[in-house]
Amino acid sequence: MLASFLTRPDLSVEQAHRGIGIALDRLDTETPAKNRSMLSALRHTALDEGRRARAVDCALRWLEANGTLPKARLVIEDLLTLPALPPGEGRLAIRWAEDWLALHGNEPFAHHLRAALGRGRMESLR
């Protein structure tokens, strides 16, 4: 339900910040696979630098627990497409993408991750 709330176009910045804060608080303490949808906070336009860093940390922790699952692709794609992802986190996202593709490269939507991986590799060279 919280993930759906965060996708509402009529949220004020304050409401979005509260929702993102709740999602990140939950992700700080829980990493079950079902919480993947809350990582959609990574894409939210109201994400400031501090919340973005926290969301990236939550995403990486979630991947440590769930990175081999088919739906981990979405989290990895979000990380790879984040603007200005710090180099260390970028390298981790690239590694997660390569590992995921080694396991699930024949999945129907694997090409989306391959495309994001290509962009992520290009960004890491800058």
mmCIF file of N, CA and C in Angstrom:
data_model
loop_
_atom_site.group_PDB
_atom_site.id
_atom_site.type_symbol
_atom_site.label_atom_id
_atom_site.label_comp_id
_atom_site.label_asym_id
_atom_site.label_seq_id
_atom_site.Cartn_x
_atom_site.Cartn_y
_atom_site.Cartn_z
ATOM 1 N N MET A 1 0.818 -1.185 0.000
ATOM 2 C CA MET A 1 0.000 0.000 0.000
ATOM 3 C C MET A 1 0.870 1.260 0.000
ATOM 4 N N LEU A 2 1.955 1.244 0.762
ATOM 5 C CA LEU A 2 2.838 2.402 0.817
ATOM 6 C C LEU A 2 3.469 2.686 -0.546
ATOM 7 N N ALA A 3 3.862 1.638 -1.255
ATOM 8 C CA ALA A 3 4.442 1.832 -2.587
ATOM 9 C C ALA A 3 3.427 2.496 -3.515
ATOM 10 N N SER A 4 2.176 2.096 -3.422
ATOM 11 C CA SER A 4 1.125 2.723 -4.244
ATOM 12 C C SER A 4 0.963 4.189 -3.875
ATOM 13 N N PHE A 5 1.030 4.477 -2.582
ATOM 14 C CA PHE A 5 0.925 5.849 -2.118
ATOM 15 C C PHE A 5 2.025 6.710 -2.748
ATOM 16 N N LEU A 6 3.239 6.178 -2.790
ATOM 17 C CA LEU A 6 4.372 6.947 -3.304
ATOM 18 C C LEU A 6 4.278 7.227 -4.800
ATOM 19 N N THR A 7 3.457 6.476 -5.514
ATOM 20 C CA THR A 7 3.317 6.701 -6.953
ATOM 21 C C THR A 7 2.205 7.699 -7.292
ATOM 22 N N ARG A 8 1.506 8.188 -6.293
ATOM 23 C CA ARG A 8 0.420 9.142 -6.566
ATOM 24 C C ARG A 8 0.971 10.457 -7.086
ATOM 25 N N PRO A 9 0.446 10.935 -8.205
ATOM 26 C CA PRO A 9 0.964 12.187 -8.784
ATOM 27 C C PRO A 9 0.516 13.433 -8.028
ATOM 28 N N ASP A 10 -0.488 13.307 -7.171
ATOM 29 C CA ASP A 10 -1.033 14.482 -6.487
ATOM 30 C C ASP A 10 -0.401 14.722 -5.111
ATOM 31 N N LEU A 11 0.667 14.009 -4.767
ATOM 32 C CA LEU A 11 1.310 14.203 -3.474
ATOM 33 C C LEU A 11 2.080 15.515 -3.444
ATOM 34 N N SER A 12 1.988 16.182 -2.313
ATOM 35 C CA SER A 12 2.853 17.348 -2.125
ATOM 36 C C SER A 12 4.253 16.831 -1.802
ATOM 37 N N VAL A 13 5.238 17.701 -1.872
ATOM 38 C CA VAL A 13 6.612 17.306 -1.544
ATOM 39 C C VAL A 13 6.664 16.843 -0.089
ATOM 40 N N GLU A 14 5.965 17.542 0.790
ATOM 41 C CA GLU A 14 5.954 17.157 2.214
ATOM 42 C C GLU A 14 5.350 15.765 2.391
ATOM 43 N N GLN A 15 4.241 15.484 1.730
ATOM 44 C CA GLN A 15 3.630 14.155 1.824
ATOM 45 C C GLN A 15 4.564 13.080 1.270
ATOM 46 N N ALA A 16 5.205 13.389 0.152
ATOM 47 C CA ALA A 16 6.148 12.438 -0.442
ATOM 48 C C ALA A 16 7.309 12.180 0.513
ATOM 49 N N HIS A 17 7.838 13.244 1.139
ATOM 50 C CA HIS A 17 8.938 13.069 2.088
ATOM 51 C C HIS A 17 8.513 12.190 3.259
ATOM 52 N N ARG A 18 7.297 12.397 3.769
ATOM 53 C CA ARG A 18 6.808 11.552 4.866
ATOM 54 C C ARG A 18 6.693 10.099 4.424
ATOM 55 N N GLY A 19 6.113 9.869 3.255
ATOM 56 C CA GLY A 19 5.956 8.507 2.748
ATOM 57 C C GLY A 19 7.297 7.829 2.506
ATOM 58 N N ILE A 20 8.228 8.572 1.928
ATOM 59 C CA ILE A 20 9.570 8.030 1.689
ATOM 60 C C ILE A 20 10.237 7.705 3.020
ATOM 61 N N GLY A 21 10.075 8.590 4.001
ATOM 62 C CA GLY A 21 10.647 8.349 5.325
ATOM 63 C C GLY A 21 10.101 7.082 5.967
ATOM 64 N N ILE A 22 8.799 6.866 5.859
ATOM 65 C CA ILE A 22 8.186 5.654 6.406
ATOM 66 C C ILE A 22 8.730 4.426 5.685
ATOM 67 N N ALA A 23 8.809 4.499 4.359
ATOM 68 C CA ALA A 23 9.328 3.369 3.577
ATOM 69 C C ALA A 23 10.770 3.065 3.972
ATOM 70 N N LEU A 24 11.582 4.091 4.105
ATOM 71 C CA LEU A 24 12.988 3.877 4.455
ATOM 72 C C LEU A 24 13.141 3.371 5.882
ATOM 73 N N ASP A 25 12.294 3.856 6.804
ATOM 74 C CA ASP A 25 12.320 3.329 8.176
ATOM 75 C C ASP A 25 12.014 1.842 8.187
ATOM 76 N N ARG A 26 11.028 1.450 7.409
ATOM 77 C CA ARG A 26 10.677 0.029 7.339
ATOM 78 C C ARG A 26 11.818 -0.774 6.717
ATOM 79 N N LEU A 27 12.400 -0.239 5.661
ATOM 80 C CA LEU A 27 13.497 -0.941 4.985
ATOM 81 C C LEU A 27 14.764 -0.996 5.832
ATOM 82 N N ASP A 28 14.916 -0.043 6.756
ATOM 83 C CA ASP A 28 16.069 -0.075 7.665
ATOM 84 C C ASP A 28 16.020 -1.289 8.590
ATOM 85 N N THR A 29 14.812 -1.755 8.880
ATOM 86 C CA THR A 29 14.677 -2.838 9.854
ATOM 87 C C THR A 29 14.259 -4.166 9.250
ATOM 88 N N GLU A 30 13.754 -4.159 8.038
ATOM 89 C CA GLU A 30 13.255 -5.387 7.413
ATOM 90 C C GLU A 30 13.785 -5.491 5.988
ATOM 91 N N THR A 31 14.171 -6.706 5.576
ATOM 92 C CA THR A 31 14.611 -6.893 4.198
ATOM 93 C C THR A 31 13.890 -8.039 3.490
ATOM 94 N N PRO A 32 12.662 -8.403 3.898
ATOM 95 C CA PRO A 32 12.029 -9.497 3.168
ATOM 96 C C PRO A 32 11.752 -9.116 1.718
ATOM 97 N N ALA A 33 11.666 -10.136 0.902
ATOM 98 C CA ALA A 33 11.458 -9.929 -0.531
ATOM 99 C C ALA A 33 10.215 -9.093 -0.809
ATOM 100 N N LYS A 34 9.189 -9.222 0.023
ATOM 101 C CA LYS A 34 7.943 -8.484 -0.231
ATOM 102 C C LYS A 34 8.131 -6.971 -0.139
ATOM 103 N N ASN A 35 9.186 -6.498 0.485
ATOM 104 C CA ASN A 35 9.420 -5.056 0.608
ATOM 105 C C ASN A 35 10.033 -4.436 -0.632
ATOM 106 N N ARG A 36 10.259 -5.221 -1.682
ATOM 107 C CA ARG A 36 10.863 -4.699 -2.889
ATOM 108 C C ARG A 36 10.096 -3.506 -3.448
ATOM 109 N N SER A 37 8.794 -3.548 -3.371
ATOM 110 C CA SER A 37 8.003 -2.466 -3.959
ATOM 111 C C SER A 37 8.269 -1.123 -3.273
ATOM 112 N N MET A 38 8.664 -1.137 -2.009
ATOM 113 C CA MET A 38 8.954 0.127 -1.338
ATOM 114 C C MET A 38 10.241 0.750 -1.849
ATOM 115 N N LEU A 39 11.074 -0.044 -2.500
ATOM 116 C CA LEU A 39 12.300 0.514 -3.058
ATOM 117 C C LEU A 39 12.015 1.369 -4.282
ATOM 118 N N SER A 40 10.742 1.436 -4.681
ATOM 119 C CA SER A 40 10.373 2.373 -5.746
ATOM 120 C C SER A 40 10.672 3.802 -5.297
ATOM 121 N N ALA A 41 10.902 3.990 -3.997
ATOM 122 C CA ALA A 41 11.291 5.307 -3.497
ATOM 123 C C ALA A 41 12.569 5.802 -4.170
ATOM 124 N N LEU A 42 13.397 4.883 -4.670
ATOM 125 C CA LEU A 42 14.615 5.274 -5.370
ATOM 126 C C LEU A 42 14.325 6.169 -6.574
ATOM 127 N N ARG A 43 13.161 5.979 -7.182
ATOM 128 C CA ARG A 43 12.817 6.724 -8.396
ATOM 129 C C ARG A 43 12.008 7.985 -8.121
ATOM 130 N N HIS A 44 11.661 8.224 -6.866
ATOM 131 C CA HIS A 44 10.757 9.330 -6.567
ATOM 132 C C HIS A 44 11.434 10.674 -6.799
ATOM 133 N N THR A 45 10.720 11.577 -7.432
ATOM 134 C CA THR A 45 11.272 12.890 -7.773
ATOM 135 C C THR A 45 11.512 13.765 -6.546
ATOM 136 N N ALA A 46 10.857 13.463 -5.425
ATOM 137 C CA ALA A 46 11.036 14.262 -4.210
ATOM 138 C C ALA A 46 12.219 13.788 -3.369
ATOM 139 N N LEU A 47 12.971 12.847 -3.885
ATOM 140 C CA LEU A 47 14.101 12.297 -3.139
ATOM 141 C C LEU A 47 15.263 13.288 -3.150
ATOM 142 N N ASP A 48 15.587 13.809 -1.987
ATOM 143 C CA ASP A 48 16.735 14.712 -1.901
ATOM 144 C C ASP A 48 18.004 13.883 -1.699
ATOM 145 N N GLU A 49 19.144 14.546 -1.635
ATOM 146 C CA GLU A 49 20.424 13.834 -1.582
ATOM 147 C C GLU A 49 20.536 12.917 -0.362
ATOM 148 N N GLY A 50 20.120 13.387 0.802
ATOM 149 C CA GLY A 50 20.199 12.571 2.017
ATOM 150 C C GLY A 50 19.305 11.353 1.956
ATOM 151 N N ARG A 51 18.078 11.547 1.508
ATOM 152 C CA ARG A 51 17.149 10.419 1.398
ATOM 153 C C ARG A 51 17.599 9.459 0.293
ATOM 154 N N ARG A 52 18.176 10.005 -0.764
ATOM 155 C CA ARG A 52 18.666 9.153 -1.853
ATOM 156 C C ARG A 52 19.784 8.244 -1.340
ATOM 157 N N ALA A 53 20.709 8.792 -0.563
ATOM 158 C CA ALA A 53 21.800 7.982 -0.008
ATOM 159 C C ALA A 53 21.240 6.889 0.897
ATOM 160 N N ARG A 54 20.261 7.239 1.691
ATOM 161 C CA ARG A 54 19.621 6.254 2.575
ATOM 162 C C ARG A 54 18.888 5.191 1.764
ATOM 163 N N ALA A 55 18.201 5.610 0.702
ATOM 164 C CA ALA A 55 17.476 4.656 -0.146
ATOM 165 C C ALA A 55 18.460 3.712 -0.846
ATOM 166 N N VAL A 56 19.587 4.232 -1.298
ATOM 167 C CA VAL A 56 20.603 3.391 -1.936
ATOM 168 C C VAL A 56 21.125 2.366 -0.931
ATOM 169 N N ASP A 57 21.402 2.809 0.302
ATOM 170 C CA ASP A 57 21.855 1.870 1.340
ATOM 171 C C ASP A 57 20.814 0.780 1.583
ATOM 172 N N CYS A 58 19.545 1.171 1.657
ATOM 173 C CA CYS A 58 18.467 0.192 1.860
ATOM 174 C C CYS A 58 18.398 -0.781 0.685
ATOM 175 N N ALA A 59 18.542 -0.263 -0.526
ATOM 176 C CA ALA A 59 18.485 -1.120 -1.713
ATOM 177 C C ALA A 59 19.628 -2.132 -1.706
ATOM 178 N N LEU A 60 20.822 -1.688 -1.355
ATOM 179 C CA LEU A 60 21.965 -2.598 -1.319
ATOM 180 C C LEU A 60 21.801 -3.660 -0.235
ATOM 181 N N ARG A 61 21.259 -3.269 0.926
ATOM 182 C CA ARG A 61 20.986 -4.260 1.979
ATOM 183 C C ARG A 61 19.925 -5.254 1.521
ATOM 184 N N TRP A 62 18.897 -4.743 0.834
ATOM 185 C CA TRP A 62 17.837 -5.620 0.332
ATOM 186 C C TRP A 62 18.431 -6.613 -0.663
ATOM 187 N N LEU A 63 19.326 -6.144 -1.521
ATOM 188 C CA LEU A 63 19.954 -7.029 -2.492
ATOM 189 C C LEU A 63 20.818 -8.085 -1.812
ATOM 190 N N GLU A 64 21.478 -7.732 -0.726
ATOM 191 C CA GLU A 64 22.269 -8.735 0.002
ATOM 192 C C GLU A 64 21.382 -9.897 0.447
ATOM 193 N N ALA A 65 20.155 -9.596 0.820
ATOM 194 C CA ALA A 65 19.230 -10.635 1.288
ATOM 195 C C ALA A 65 18.448 -11.291 0.156
ATOM 196 N N ASN A 66 18.226 -10.563 -0.940
ATOM 197 C CA ASN A 66 17.286 -11.023 -1.969
ATOM 198 C C ASN A 66 17.798 -10.897 -3.401
ATOM 199 N N GLY A 67 19.058 -10.618 -3.585
ATOM 200 C CA GLY A 67 19.599 -10.281 -4.898
ATOM 201 C C GLY A 67 19.540 -11.367 -5.946
ATOM 202 N N THR A 68 19.325 -12.609 -5.547
ATOM 203 C CA THR A 68 19.252 -13.683 -6.540
ATOM 204 C C THR A 68 17.825 -13.945 -7.007
ATOM 205 N N LEU A 69 16.849 -13.282 -6.413
ATOM 206 C CA LEU A 69 15.458 -13.482 -6.816
ATOM 207 C C LEU A 69 15.194 -12.826 -8.170
ATOM 208 N N PRO A 70 14.281 -13.386 -8.955
ATOM 209 C CA PRO A 70 13.965 -12.763 -10.248
ATOM 210 C C PRO A 70 13.555 -11.297 -10.136
ATOM 211 N N LYS A 71 12.787 -10.932 -9.109
ATOM 212 C CA LYS A 71 12.320 -9.547 -9.006
ATOM 213 C C LYS A 71 13.402 -8.576 -8.552
ATOM 214 N N ALA A 72 14.564 -9.064 -8.170
ATOM 215 C CA ALA A 72 15.673 -8.186 -7.809
ATOM 216 C C ALA A 72 16.113 -7.344 -9.007
ATOM 217 N N ARG A 73 15.809 -7.797 -10.204
ATOM 218 C CA ARG A 73 16.158 -7.065 -11.419
ATOM 219 C C ARG A 73 15.680 -5.623 -11.349
ATOM 220 N N LEU A 74 14.488 -5.410 -10.831
ATOM 221 C CA LEU A 74 13.923 -4.062 -10.787
ATOM 222 C C LEU A 74 14.723 -3.145 -9.869
ATOM 223 N N VAL A 75 15.169 -3.661 -8.743
ATOM 224 C CA VAL A 75 15.964 -2.873 -7.807
ATOM 225 C C VAL A 75 17.325 -2.555 -8.426
ATOM 226 N N ILE A 76 17.918 -3.543 -9.063
ATOM 227 C CA ILE A 76 19.223 -3.334 -9.695
ATOM 228 C C ILE A 76 19.111 -2.303 -10.818
ATOM 229 N N GLU A 77 18.061 -2.402 -11.621
ATOM 230 C CA GLU A 77 17.845 -1.416 -12.695
ATOM 231 C C GLU A 77 17.714 -0.012 -12.119
ATOM 232 N N ASP A 78 16.936 0.104 -11.026
ATOM 233 C CA ASP A 78 16.767 1.426 -10.416
ATOM 234 C C ASP A 78 18.107 1.988 -9.957
ATOM 235 N N LEU A 79 18.936 1.154 -9.349
ATOM 236 C CA LEU A 79 20.253 1.616 -8.911
ATOM 237 C C LEU A 79 21.107 2.057 -10.096
ATOM 238 N N LEU A 80 21.118 1.246 -11.141
ATOM 239 C CA LEU A 80 21.954 1.543 -12.302
ATOM 240 C C LEU A 80 21.537 2.813 -13.031
ATOM 241 N N THR A 81 20.273 3.180 -12.907
ATOM 242 C CA THR A 81 19.776 4.351 -13.632
ATOM 243 C C THR A 81 19.687 5.596 -12.763
ATOM 244 N N LEU A 82 20.119 5.501 -11.499
ATOM 245 C CA LEU A 82 20.120 6.680 -10.639
ATOM 246 C C LEU A 82 21.165 7.678 -11.129
ATOM 247 N N PRO A 83 20.801 8.937 -11.229
ATOM 248 C CA PRO A 83 21.812 9.926 -11.595
ATOM 249 C C PRO A 83 22.786 10.129 -10.439
ATOM 250 N N ALA A 84 24.044 10.283 -10.758
ATOM 251 C CA ALA A 84 25.086 10.597 -9.777
ATOM 252 C C ALA A 84 25.220 9.544 -8.680
ATOM 253 N N LEU A 85 25.081 8.273 -9.034
ATOM 254 C CA LEU A 85 25.317 7.202 -8.064
ATOM 255 C C LEU A 85 26.815 7.198 -7.750
ATOM 256 N N PRO A 86 27.188 7.256 -6.466
ATOM 257 C CA PRO A 86 28.619 7.263 -6.136
ATOM 258 C C PRO A 86 29.333 6.048 -6.727
ATOM 259 N N PRO A 87 30.610 6.191 -7.080
ATOM 260 C CA PRO A 87 31.339 5.111 -7.757
ATOM 261 C C PRO A 87 31.311 3.772 -7.031
ATOM 262 N N GLY A 88 31.454 3.780 -5.714
ATOM 263 C CA GLY A 88 31.437 2.514 -4.976
ATOM 264 C C GLY A 88 30.107 1.789 -5.101
ATOM 265 N N GLU A 89 29.031 2.535 -4.944
ATOM 266 C CA GLU A 89 27.701 1.952 -5.089
ATOM 267 C C GLU A 89 27.436 1.554 -6.534
ATOM 268 N N GLY A 90 27.968 2.335 -7.473
ATOM 269 C CA GLY A 90 27.817 1.987 -8.887
ATOM 270 C C GLY A 90 28.482 0.659 -9.216
ATOM 271 N N ARG A 91 29.682 0.465 -8.671
ATOM 272 C CA ARG A 91 30.373 -0.822 -8.901
ATOM 273 C C ARG A 91 29.599 -1.979 -8.289
ATOM 274 N N LEU A 92 29.016 -1.752 -7.095
ATOM 275 C CA LEU A 92 28.202 -2.810 -6.478
ATOM 276 C C LEU A 92 26.980 -3.122 -7.336
ATOM 277 N N ALA A 93 26.333 -2.094 -7.848
ATOM 278 C CA ALA A 93 25.151 -2.312 -8.698
ATOM 279 C C ALA A 93 25.538 -3.077 -9.963
ATOM 280 N N ILE A 94 26.671 -2.751 -10.543
ATOM 281 C CA ILE A 94 27.140 -3.470 -11.736
ATOM 282 C C ILE A 94 27.392 -4.937 -11.398
ATOM 283 N N ARG A 95 28.025 -5.179 -10.251
ATOM 284 C CA ARG A 95 28.277 -6.568 -9.837
ATOM 285 C C ARG A 95 26.969 -7.335 -9.633
ATOM 286 N N TRP A 96 25.987 -6.672 -8.974
ATOM 287 C CA TRP A 96 24.686 -7.326 -8.777
ATOM 288 C C TRP A 96 24.030 -7.641 -10.118
ATOM 289 N N ALA A 97 24.140 -6.718 -11.066
ATOM 290 C CA ALA A 97 23.547 -6.935 -12.393
ATOM 291 C C ALA A 97 24.202 -8.123 -13.083
ATOM 292 N N GLU A 98 25.519 -8.170 -13.054
ATOM 293 C CA GLU A 98 26.233 -9.282 -13.706
ATOM 294 C C GLU A 98 25.874 -10.620 -13.054
ATOM 295 N N ASP A 99 25.817 -10.636 -11.721
ATOM 296 C CA ASP A 99 25.456 -11.872 -11.012
ATOM 297 C C ASP A 99 24.029 -12.288 -11.327
ATOM 298 N N TRP A 100 23.117 -11.307 -11.352
ATOM 299 C CA TRP A 100 21.715 -11.622 -11.635
ATOM 300 C C TRP A 100 21.577 -12.175 -13.052
ATOM 301 N N LEU A 101 22.241 -11.543 -13.995
ATOM 302 C CA LEU A 101 22.162 -12.002 -15.386
ATOM 303 C C LEU A 101 22.763 -13.392 -15.556
ATOM 304 N N ALA A 102 23.789 -13.718 -14.780
ATOM 305 C CA ALA A 102 24.368 -15.072 -14.851
ATOM 306 C C ALA A 102 23.329 -16.117 -14.435
ATOM 307 N N LEU A 103 22.458 -15.754 -13.511
ATOM 308 C CA LEU A 103 21.419 -16.685 -13.040
ATOM 309 C C LEU A 103 20.144 -16.630 -13.874
ATOM 310 N N HIS A 104 19.771 -15.443 -14.303
ATOM 311 C CA HIS A 104 18.445 -15.224 -14.913
ATOM 312 C C HIS A 104 18.518 -14.590 -16.297
ATOM 313 N N GLY A 105 19.618 -14.736 -16.984
ATOM 314 C CA GLY A 105 19.800 -14.069 -18.268
ATOM 315 C C GLY A 105 18.779 -14.419 -19.329
ATOM 316 N N ASN A 106 18.061 -15.524 -19.145
ATOM 317 C CA ASN A 106 17.046 -15.926 -20.120
ATOM 318 C C ASN A 106 15.639 -15.517 -19.715
ATOM 319 N N GLU A 107 15.511 -14.802 -18.601
ATOM 320 C CA GLU A 107 14.196 -14.332 -18.155
ATOM 321 C C GLU A 107 13.635 -13.349 -19.196
ATOM 322 N N PRO A 108 12.306 -13.253 -19.282
ATOM 323 C CA PRO A 108 11.695 -12.405 -20.316
ATOM 324 C C PRO A 108 12.133 -10.942 -20.318
ATOM 325 N N PHE A 109 12.408 -10.362 -19.157
ATOM 326 C CA PHE A 109 12.737 -8.938 -19.121
ATOM 327 C C PHE A 109 14.213 -8.682 -18.833
ATOM 328 N N ALA A 110 15.048 -9.705 -18.995
ATOM 329 C CA ALA A 110 16.486 -9.554 -18.730
ATOM 330 C C ALA A 110 17.113 -8.484 -19.633
ATOM 331 N N HIS A 111 16.563 -8.281 -20.814
ATOM 332 C CA HIS A 111 17.132 -7.274 -21.720
ATOM 333 C C HIS A 111 17.067 -5.864 -21.121
ATOM 334 N N HIS A 112 16.070 -5.608 -20.279
ATOM 335 C CA HIS A 112 15.993 -4.295 -19.622
ATOM 336 C C HIS A 112 17.202 -4.094 -18.709
ATOM 337 N N LEU A 113 17.561 -5.148 -17.986
ATOM 338 C CA LEU A 113 18.719 -5.049 -17.098
ATOM 339 C C LEU A 113 20.009 -4.938 -17.901
ATOM 340 N N ARG A 114 20.097 -5.658 -19.011
ATOM 341 C CA ARG A 114 21.292 -5.545 -19.856
ATOM 342 C C ARG A 114 21.478 -4.099 -20.338
ATOM 343 N N ALA A 115 20.382 -3.464 -20.724
ATOM 344 C CA ALA A 115 20.455 -2.070 -21.191
ATOM 345 C C ALA A 115 20.887 -1.146 -20.051
ATOM 346 N N ALA A 116 20.299 -1.326 -18.869
ATOM 347 C CA ALA A 116 20.670 -0.501 -17.715
ATOM 348 C C ALA A 116 22.124 -0.761 -17.328
ATOM 349 N N LEU A 117 22.563 -2.007 -17.439
ATOM 350 C CA LEU A 117 23.949 -2.354 -17.125
ATOM 351 C C LEU A 117 24.905 -1.645 -18.077
ATOM 352 N N GLY A 118 24.560 -1.596 -19.349
ATOM 353 C CA GLY A 118 25.392 -0.885 -20.313
ATOM 354 C C GLY A 118 25.515 0.585 -19.961
ATOM 355 N N ARG A 119 24.399 1.205 -19.581
ATOM 356 C CA ARG A 119 24.437 2.617 -19.177
ATOM 357 C C ARG A 119 25.234 2.783 -17.890
ATOM 358 N N GLY A 120 25.067 1.846 -16.952
ATOM 359 C CA GLY A 120 25.781 1.915 -15.681
ATOM 360 C C GLY A 120 27.278 1.795 -15.872
ATOM 361 N N ARG A 121 27.691 0.933 -16.768
ATOM 362 C CA ARG A 121 29.126 0.781 -17.054
ATOM 363 C C ARG A 121 29.685 2.060 -17.672
ATOM 364 N N MET A 122 28.908 2.679 -18.559
ATOM 365 C CA MET A 122 29.356 3.920 -19.179
ATOM 366 C C MET A 122 29.505 5.024 -18.137
ATOM 367 N N GLU A 123 28.530 5.114 -17.211
ATOM 368 C CA GLU A 123 28.599 6.125 -16.150
ATOM 369 C C GLU A 123 29.814 5.908 -15.272
ATOM 370 N N SER A 124 30.133 4.649 -14.976
ATOM 371 C CA SER A 124 31.253 4.366 -14.072
ATOM 372 C C SER A 124 32.598 4.738 -14.706
ATOM 373 N N LEU A 125 32.634 4.876 -16.018
ATOM 374 C CA LEU A 125 33.861 5.263 -16.695
ATOM 375 C C LEU A 125 34.098 6.771 -16.667
ATOM 376 N N ARG A 126 33.074 7.531 -16.310
ATOM 377 C CA ARG A 126 33.192 9.006 -16.310
ATOM 378 C C ARG A 126 33.886 9.503 -15.087
#
